[in-house]
């Protein structure tokens, strides 16, 4: 006797002539379909979109940099001639460079009375400072005016990721035009290494930083000290890593199955309860009439 494979069917069909369509069932079915469509589109949007996962760890993320950090500085001094403006770099490894000129540009402002300094340079991954001053000028002015506006100060690569709102250019727009012209300005920076890993596994290395600042007129036993704009920096041992991820396919499929199965089950229970209550009410009404 041959075995009938149809006995294994757990989704047995009910003949149509044994089923009864109702208006309530039709209404619940339409609502059920619309609800499933809404949830499906929501999950599909989440599956297509990427998410950023961040983590903290102690390490130097960019070991191939040779212990260097790229710096980009753009600053305007509207009351100091370009012949007087210079960039000096110092650090704890013994570097002491006065009047750094590589990859830098000076643009005259206010008919030559002011200057805009734009420079790209590297610093060592040790505490130090770089400062804009008149120290490299041939002749020191009597009263240099260090009022300024900082347009840009960034470290490392530029991250063009809209979902990351970090302090990569925290000093942008800093306006010190109303400060004392003879005052020095100290910006104390805490630099935090930041890594961004995209979907392809490519890493980009940048740096966020926090900043505190003070303004002062300094004196020594010989008189007033020539003012400067100091950027004193130190590196944090903590690295922030952002990883771009997408929801795995199996999780998306599991969620869709749960949506379909759960919606059908709940809708079936509601429809069954309404139908049973409706039939019971009809019987009660028939009993009263008889």
Coordinates of C-alpha atoms in Angstrom, one line a residue:
X1 CA 0.0 0.0 0.0
X2 CA 1.6 3.3 -1.1
X3 CA 2.1 6.0 1.4
X4 CA 0.2 9.2 0.7
X5 CA 2.6 12.2 1.0
X6 CA -0.4 14.5 1.4
X7 CA -0.8 13.2 5.0
X8 CA 2.3 15.3 5.9
X9 CA 0.6 18.5 4.9
X10 CA 0.2 20.6 8.1
X11 CA -1.5 23.4 6.2
X12 CA -4.7 21.5 5.4
X13 CA -7.2 23.3 3.2
X14 CA -10.8 23.9 4.1
X15 CA -13.3 23.7 1.2
X16 CA -14.7 27.1 0.2
X17 CA -18.2 26.0 0.6
X18 CA -17.5 25.4 4.3
X19 CA -16.3 29.0 4.9
X20 CA -18.3 32.1 5.5
X21 CA -17.1 35.6 4.5
X22 CA -18.3 38.5 6.7
X23 CA -18.0 42.3 6.4
X24 CA -16.2 42.3 9.8
X25 CA -13.7 39.8 8.5
X26 CA -13.1 41.9 5.3
X27 CA -12.5 45.0 7.4
X28 CA -10.1 43.2 9.7
X29 CA -8.3 41.7 6.7
X30 CA -7.8 45.1 5.1
X31 CA -6.5 46.6 8.3
X32 CA -4.2 43.6 8.7
X33 CA -2.8 44.1 5.3
X34 CA -2.2 47.8 5.7
X35 CA -0.6 47.2 9.1
X36 CA 1.8 44.6 7.7
X37 CA 2.7 46.8 4.8
X38 CA 3.5 49.7 7.2
X39 CA 5.7 47.4 9.3
X40 CA 7.4 45.9 6.3
X41 CA 8.3 49.3 4.9
X42 CA 9.6 50.4 8.2
X43 CA 11.8 47.3 8.5
X44 CA 13.0 47.7 4.9
X45 CA 14.0 51.3 5.5
X46 CA 16.0 50.2 8.6
X47 CA 17.6 47.3 6.7
X48 CA 18.7 49.5 3.8
X49 CA 20.1 52.3 6.0
X50 CA 23.4 51.9 7.9
X51 CA 24.0 52.4 11.5
X52 CA 27.1 53.7 13.4
X53 CA 28.4 51.7 16.3
X54 CA 30.9 53.5 18.5
X55 CA 33.4 52.1 21.0
X56 CA 36.3 53.3 23.1
X57 CA 39.6 51.6 23.6
X58 CA 43.2 52.5 24.6
X59 CA 45.6 52.3 21.7
X60 CA 47.3 54.3 18.9
X61 CA 44.9 53.6 15.9
X62 CA 47.2 55.0 13.2
X63 CA 50.4 53.1 13.7
X64 CA 51.5 53.8 10.0
X65 CA 51.6 57.6 10.5
X66 CA 55.2 57.6 11.8
X67 CA 54.1 59.2 15.0
X68 CA 52.9 62.3 13.1
X69 CA 49.5 64.2 13.0
X70 CA 48.5 66.4 10.1
X71 CA 47.3 69.8 11.2
X72 CA 45.4 72.4 9.1
X73 CA 45.2 76.0 10.5
X74 CA 43.4 79.0 9.0
X75 CA 43.4 82.2 11.0
X76 CA 42.9 85.9 10.3
X77 CA 44.7 88.7 12.1
X78 CA 43.1 91.9 10.7
X79 CA 45.5 94.3 12.4
X80 CA 48.9 92.6 11.9
X81 CA 51.0 92.9 8.7
X82 CA 51.8 89.6 6.9
X83 CA 55.6 90.4 7.2
X84 CA 55.3 90.0 10.9
X85 CA 53.1 86.9 11.1
X86 CA 54.8 83.5 11.6
X87 CA 54.2 80.0 12.9
X88 CA 56.4 78.4 15.5
X89 CA 56.3 74.8 16.6
X90 CA 57.6 73.2 19.8
X91 CA 57.2 69.8 21.5
X92 CA 58.7 67.6 24.2
X93 CA 60.7 65.6 21.7
X94 CA 63.0 68.6 21.3
X95 CA 61.5 70.1 18.2
X96 CA 61.8 73.9 18.1
X97 CA 60.9 75.5 14.8
X98 CA 60.6 79.2 14.4
X99 CA 58.9 80.7 11.3
X100 CA 57.5 77.5 9.8
X101 CA 56.8 78.2 6.1
X102 CA 56.3 74.9 4.4
X103 CA 52.8 74.4 2.9
X104 CA 51.7 77.8 4.3
X105 CA 50.3 80.9 2.7
X106 CA 49.8 84.5 3.9
X107 CA 47.0 86.6 2.3
X108 CA 47.0 90.4 3.0
X109 CA 43.8 91.9 4.5
X110 CA 42.6 95.4 5.0
X111 CA 44.9 96.9 2.3
X112 CA 47.9 95.2 3.8
X113 CA 47.3 96.1 7.4
X114 CA 46.1 92.7 8.3
X115 CA 46.9 89.1 7.3
X116 CA 45.2 85.8 6.9
X117 CA 47.5 82.8 7.6
X118 CA 46.7 79.4 6.1
X119 CA 49.0 76.5 6.8
X120 CA 49.3 72.7 6.8
X121 CA 52.0 71.1 8.9
X122 CA 52.6 68.0 11.1
X123 CA 53.1 67.6 14.8
X124 CA 54.6 64.8 16.8
X125 CA 52.3 62.6 18.9
X126 CA 53.7 64.1 22.1
X127 CA 52.6 67.1 24.2
X128 CA 53.7 70.4 22.7
X129 CA 52.5 73.6 21.2
X130 CA 52.4 75.7 18.0
X131 CA 51.8 79.4 18.1
X132 CA 51.2 82.3 15.7
X133 CA 53.5 85.2 16.7
X134 CA 55.9 87.8 15.5
X135 CA 58.9 85.8 16.8
X136 CA 60.2 85.1 13.3
X137 CA 60.0 88.7 12.1
X138 CA 63.2 90.5 11.2
X139 CA 62.3 93.5 13.5
X140 CA 59.9 93.1 16.4
X141 CA 57.0 95.6 16.5
X142 CA 56.4 97.7 19.6
X143 CA 52.8 96.9 20.0
X144 CA 51.6 93.9 17.9
X145 CA 47.9 93.5 17.7
X146 CA 47.0 89.8 18.2
X147 CA 43.2 90.2 17.8
X148 CA 42.1 87.4 15.5
X149 CA 39.4 85.1 14.1
X150 CA 40.0 81.4 13.8
X151 CA 38.3 79.9 10.7
X152 CA 39.6 76.4 10.9
X153 CA 41.8 74.2 13.1
X154 CA 41.6 70.4 12.3
X155 CA 43.8 67.4 12.9
X156 CA 44.1 64.3 10.7
X157 CA 41.8 63.4 7.8
X158 CA 38.5 65.1 7.2
X159 CA 35.5 62.9 7.9
X160 CA 32.6 63.8 5.7
X161 CA 30.0 61.8 7.6
X162 CA 26.8 63.6 8.4
X163 CA 25.8 61.1 11.2
X164 CA 29.0 61.9 13.2
X165 CA 28.6 65.2 15.1
X166 CA 32.0 65.4 16.8
X167 CA 34.2 68.3 17.8
X168 CA 36.6 68.0 14.8
X169 CA 36.7 71.7 14.3
X170 CA 35.8 73.0 17.7
X171 CA 37.5 76.4 17.3
X172 CA 35.9 77.3 14.0
X173 CA 34.4 80.8 14.2
X174 CA 36.2 81.8 17.4
X175 CA 36.2 85.6 17.3
X176 CA 38.7 87.5 19.5
X177 CA 38.5 90.8 17.7
X178 CA 37.1 92.6 20.7
X179 CA 39.9 91.4 23.1
X180 CA 42.8 93.4 24.3
X181 CA 45.2 94.0 21.3
X182 CA 48.3 93.4 23.5
X183 CA 47.0 90.2 25.1
X184 CA 48.3 86.7 24.5
X185 CA 45.8 83.9 23.9
X186 CA 46.2 80.4 25.2
X187 CA 44.1 77.6 23.7
X188 CA 44.6 74.4 25.6
X189 CA 43.6 71.4 23.5
X190 CA 42.9 67.8 24.5
X191 CA 43.1 65.8 21.3
X192 CA 41.2 62.5 21.0
X193 CA 42.1 60.0 18.2
X194 CA 39.1 59.0 16.2
X195 CA 38.7 56.1 13.7
X196 CA 36.0 55.7 11.2
X197 CA 35.5 52.3 9.5
X198 CA 33.1 52.2 6.6
X199 CA 31.1 49.2 5.1
X200 CA 34.1 48.2 2.9
X201 CA 36.4 48.0 5.9
X202 CA 38.4 51.1 5.0
X203 CA 39.7 53.1 7.9
X204 CA 40.0 56.8 8.1
X205 CA 41.9 58.5 10.9
X206 CA 40.9 61.9 12.4
X207 CA 41.1 63.7 15.7
X208 CA 38.5 65.4 17.8
X209 CA 39.5 67.9 20.4
X210 CA 38.1 69.8 23.4
X211 CA 39.4 73.3 24.1
X212 CA 39.8 75.7 27.0
X213 CA 41.1 79.2 26.5
X214 CA 42.4 82.2 28.5
X215 CA 43.5 85.7 27.6
X216 CA 46.3 87.6 29.5
X217 CA 49.0 90.3 29.2
X218 CA 52.3 88.8 30.3
X219 CA 55.2 90.7 31.9
X220 CA 58.7 89.7 32.9
X221 CA 61.5 91.6 34.7
X222 CA 62.4 93.2 31.4
X223 CA 58.9 94.5 30.7
X224 CA 55.9 93.3 28.8
X225 CA 56.3 90.0 26.9
X226 CA 55.5 90.0 23.2
X227 CA 52.0 88.5 22.8
X228 CA 51.2 85.4 20.8
X229 CA 48.4 83.0 20.0
X230 CA 49.3 79.7 21.6
X231 CA 47.8 76.3 20.8
X232 CA 49.0 73.9 23.6
X233 CA 48.0 70.3 22.9
X234 CA 48.1 67.0 24.6
X235 CA 46.8 63.6 23.3
X236 CA 44.2 61.5 25.1
X237 CA 45.1 57.8 25.4
X238 CA 41.5 56.9 24.6
X239 CA 40.5 56.3 21.0
X240 CA 37.0 56.6 19.7
X241 CA 36.0 54.2 16.9
X242 CA 32.9 54.5 14.7
X243 CA 32.0 51.4 12.7
X244 CA 29.5 51.6 9.9
X245 CA 27.2 48.5 9.9
X246 CA 24.1 47.2 8.2
X247 CA 21.5 44.9 9.7
X248 CA 22.2 41.3 8.7
X249 CA 19.9 39.7 6.1
X250 CA 18.8 36.8 8.4
X251 CA 17.6 39.3 11.1
X252 CA 15.6 41.2 8.5
X253 CA 14.0 37.9 7.2
X254 CA 13.3 36.8 10.8
X255 CA 11.6 40.1 11.6
X256 CA 9.4 40.0 8.5
X257 CA 8.3 36.5 9.3
X258 CA 7.5 37.6 12.8
X259 CA 5.5 40.5 11.5
X260 CA 3.4 38.4 9.1
X261 CA 2.9 35.5 11.5
X262 CA 2.1 37.7 14.5
X263 CA -0.3 40.0 12.6
X264 CA -2.2 37.1 11.1
X265 CA -2.5 35.4 14.5
X266 CA -3.7 38.5 16.3
X267 CA -6.1 39.4 13.5
X268 CA -7.5 35.8 13.5
X269 CA -8.1 35.9 17.2
X270 CA -9.9 39.3 16.9
X271 CA -12.0 38.1 14.0
X272 CA -12.9 34.9 15.8
X273 CA -13.9 36.7 19.0
X274 CA -16.1 39.2 17.0
X275 CA -17.7 36.4 15.0
X276 CA -18.4 34.3 18.0
X277 CA -19.9 37.3 19.9
X278 CA -22.0 38.1 16.8
X279 CA -23.4 34.6 16.5
X280 CA -24.1 34.5 20.2
X281 CA -26.0 37.8 20.0
X282 CA -28.0 36.5 17.1
X283 CA -29.1 33.4 19.0
X284 CA -30.1 35.6 22.0
X285 CA -32.2 37.8 19.7
X286 CA -33.9 34.7 18.1
X287 CA -34.6 33.3 21.6
X288 CA -36.4 36.5 22.6
X289 CA -38.4 36.5 19.4
X290 CA -39.6 32.9 19.8

